[in-house]
Short mmCIF file of C-alpha atoms in Angstrom, two decimals:
data_model
loop_
_atom_site.label_atom_id
_atom_site.label_comp_id
_atom_site.label_asym_id
_atom_site.label_seq_id
_atom_site.Cartn_x
_atom_site.Cartn_y
_atom_site.Cartn_z
CA UNK A 1 -0.37 -10.25 19.04
CA UNK A 2 -0.37 -6.49 18.40
CA UNK A 3 -2.62 -3.52 17.74
CA UNK A 4 -2.06 -0.78 15.21
CA UNK A 5 -3.83 2.51 15.71
CA UNK A 6 -4.56 5.55 13.60
CA UNK A 7 -6.48 8.72 14.33
CA UNK A 8 -8.33 10.22 11.38
CA UNK A 9 -9.28 13.89 11.82
CA UNK A 10 -11.66 15.92 9.65
CA UNK A 11 -13.21 19.32 10.38
CA UNK A 12 -16.10 20.95 8.51
CA UNK A 13 -14.76 24.33 7.42
CA UNK A 14 -17.99 25.44 5.77
CA UNK A 15 -21.57 26.06 6.80
CA UNK A 16 -23.22 23.16 5.00
CA UNK A 17 -22.73 19.69 3.67
CA UNK A 18 -23.55 19.87 -0.02
CA UNK A 19 -21.83 16.98 -1.79
CA UNK A 20 -19.83 19.16 -4.17
CA UNK A 21 -18.88 21.72 -1.54
CA UNK A 22 -17.51 20.11 1.60
CA UNK A 23 -13.77 19.60 2.05
CA UNK A 24 -12.41 16.09 1.84
CA UNK A 25 -9.14 17.19 3.46
CA UNK A 26 -8.27 15.36 6.64
CA UNK A 27 -5.23 13.94 8.41
CA UNK A 28 -3.97 10.50 9.31
CA UNK A 29 -2.17 10.51 12.65
CA UNK A 30 -0.10 7.66 13.96
CA UNK A 31 1.13 6.95 17.46
CA UNK A 32 4.66 8.25 17.74
CA UNK A 33 4.72 9.20 14.09
CA UNK A 34 3.84 11.88 11.61
CA UNK A 35 0.56 13.43 10.63
CA UNK A 36 -0.14 12.67 6.97
CA UNK A 37 -2.26 15.13 4.96
CA UNK A 38 -5.00 13.10 3.29
CA UNK A 39 -8.00 13.72 1.07
CA UNK A 40 -10.25 11.90 -1.35
CA UNK A 41 -8.94 10.99 -4.79
CA UNK A 42 -9.09 13.87 -7.26
CA UNK A 43 -12.04 12.23 -9.04
CA UNK A 44 -14.02 12.47 -5.81
CA UNK A 45 -13.34 16.15 -5.13
CA UNK A 46 -10.10 15.52 -3.24
CA UNK A 47 -7.24 17.95 -2.99
CA UNK A 48 -4.06 17.38 -4.99
CA UNK A 49 -0.88 16.94 -3.00
CA UNK A 50 -2.54 14.80 -0.33
CA UNK A 51 -2.61 11.03 0.01
CA UNK A 52 -5.93 9.41 -0.77
CA UNK A 53 -7.07 6.14 0.86
CA UNK A 54 -6.59 4.13 -2.32
CA UNK A 55 -2.97 5.31 -2.60
CA UNK A 56 -2.52 4.53 1.08
CA UNK A 57 -3.72 0.98 0.52
CA UNK A 58 -1.37 0.49 -2.42
CA UNK A 59 1.54 1.95 -0.43
CA UNK A 60 0.74 -0.29 2.56
CA UNK A 61 0.70 -3.41 0.37
CA UNK A 62 3.97 -2.41 -1.33
CA UNK A 63 5.68 -1.43 1.91
CA UNK A 64 4.64 -4.64 3.66
CA UNK A 65 5.88 -6.78 0.76
CA UNK A 66 9.21 -4.92 0.73
CA UNK A 67 9.72 -5.23 4.49
CA UNK A 68 8.90 -8.94 4.37
CA UNK A 69 11.22 -9.42 1.38
CA UNK A 70 14.06 -7.63 3.21
CA UNK A 71 13.52 -9.77 6.32
CA UNK A 72 13.70 -12.98 4.29
CA UNK A 73 16.79 -11.74 2.42
CA UNK A 74 18.50 -10.82 5.70
CA UNK A 75 17.78 -14.24 7.18
CA UNK A 76 19.32 -15.82 4.07
CA UNK A 77 22.35 -13.50 4.41
CA UNK A 78 21.60 -11.82 1.06
CA UNK A 79 22.66 -8.18 1.01
CA UNK A 80 20.15 -5.89 -0.69
CA UNK A 81 21.55 -2.53 -1.84
CA UNK A 82 18.27 -0.97 -2.94
CA UNK A 83 14.62 -1.77 -3.47
CA UNK A 84 12.25 0.39 -5.53
CA UNK A 85 8.65 -0.46 -6.29
CA UNK A 86 6.38 1.40 -8.71
CA UNK A 87 3.17 -0.19 -7.40
CA UNK A 88 -0.20 0.33 -9.10
CA UNK A 89 -3.64 -0.26 -7.64
CA UNK A 90 -6.69 -0.64 -9.86
CA UNK A 91 -10.00 0.84 -8.72
CA UNK A 92 -12.69 -0.88 -10.72
CA UNK A 93 -15.97 -2.74 -10.30
CA UNK A 94 -15.72 -6.01 -8.44
CA UNK A 95 -17.76 -9.15 -9.19
CA UNK A 96 -20.68 -7.65 -7.25
CA UNK A 97 -20.58 -4.44 -9.30
CA UNK A 98 -19.16 -2.28 -6.48
CA UNK A 99 -16.11 -0.05 -6.82
CA UNK A 100 -13.12 -1.61 -5.10
CA UNK A 101 -9.36 -1.78 -5.35
CA UNK A 102 -9.50 -5.17 -7.01
CA UNK A 103 -5.87 -5.53 -8.03
CA UNK A 104 -2.55 -4.25 -6.80
CA UNK A 105 0.46 -4.79 -9.02
CA UNK A 106 3.84 -4.63 -7.33
CA UNK A 107 6.75 -3.93 -9.65
CA UNK A 108 9.81 -4.21 -7.44
CA UNK A 109 13.31 -3.56 -8.72
CA UNK A 110 15.78 -5.14 -6.32
CA UNK A 111 19.50 -4.50 -6.51
CA UNK A 112 21.76 -6.79 -4.54
CA UNK A 113 25.22 -5.84 -3.32
CA UNK A 114 28.16 -6.76 -5.52
CA UNK A 115 29.15 -10.34 -4.83
CA UNK A 116 25.61 -11.34 -3.84
CA UNK A 117 24.52 -14.03 -6.26
CA UNK A 118 20.76 -14.39 -6.74
CA UNK A 119 19.32 -16.27 -9.71
CA UNK A 120 16.00 -15.39 -11.32
CA UNK A 121 14.48 -18.47 -9.64
CA UNK A 122 15.91 -17.43 -6.25
CA UNK A 123 14.46 -13.93 -6.71
CA UNK A 124 11.05 -15.37 -7.60
CA UNK A 125 11.14 -17.59 -4.49
CA UNK A 126 12.07 -14.59 -2.33
CA UNK A 127 9.11 -12.63 -3.70
CA UNK A 128 6.79 -15.64 -3.32
CA UNK A 129 7.83 -15.98 0.32
CA UNK A 130 7.38 -12.26 0.91
CA UNK A 131 3.91 -12.36 -0.65
CA UNK A 132 2.80 -15.40 1.38
CA UNK A 133 3.97 -13.77 4.62
CA UNK A 134 2.96 -10.14 4.02
CA UNK A 135 0.40 -9.15 6.68
CA UNK A 136 -1.33 -6.65 4.38
CA UNK A 137 -1.62 -8.98 1.38
CA UNK A 138 -3.07 -11.59 3.75
CA UNK A 139 -5.62 -9.05 5.01
CA UNK A 140 -7.23 -7.68 1.86
CA UNK A 141 -9.54 -9.03 -0.84
CA UNK A 142 -7.67 -7.41 -3.72
CA UNK A 143 -5.42 -9.69 -5.69
CA UNK A 144 -1.81 -8.66 -5.12
CA UNK A 145 0.69 -9.73 -7.78
CA UNK A 146 4.42 -9.24 -8.12
CA UNK A 147 5.94 -8.87 -11.58
#
């Protein structure tokens, strides 16, 4: 079907590897795309102002859902004016007692163009279809919900 590649680069800028001392700063590089400054989450000695992997996972789930939603809307000839999602991922212990992103809550706010009539039931069905067909949601263990 297709492959999706990323290059992750990290360089030791110090002399040692003490847990508290080494830099977590690294970059995510994508073929034909930007280099994204990344780090660990702040609670794990990461640098502020950089994307951490947990945020990246939440953003990927949200972005995939949105893109799938927009594709379904377009095929149904529904004109979307804007789509904003304030997604939240929850890092907590899973059933085996390990830390994991166990839940991702998508909170999309969709605005349709004037004259586009979409009932609450139609909107729910659009989101259900987007969720069922989202590649990322289908790929991860975390429960992904849309509210």
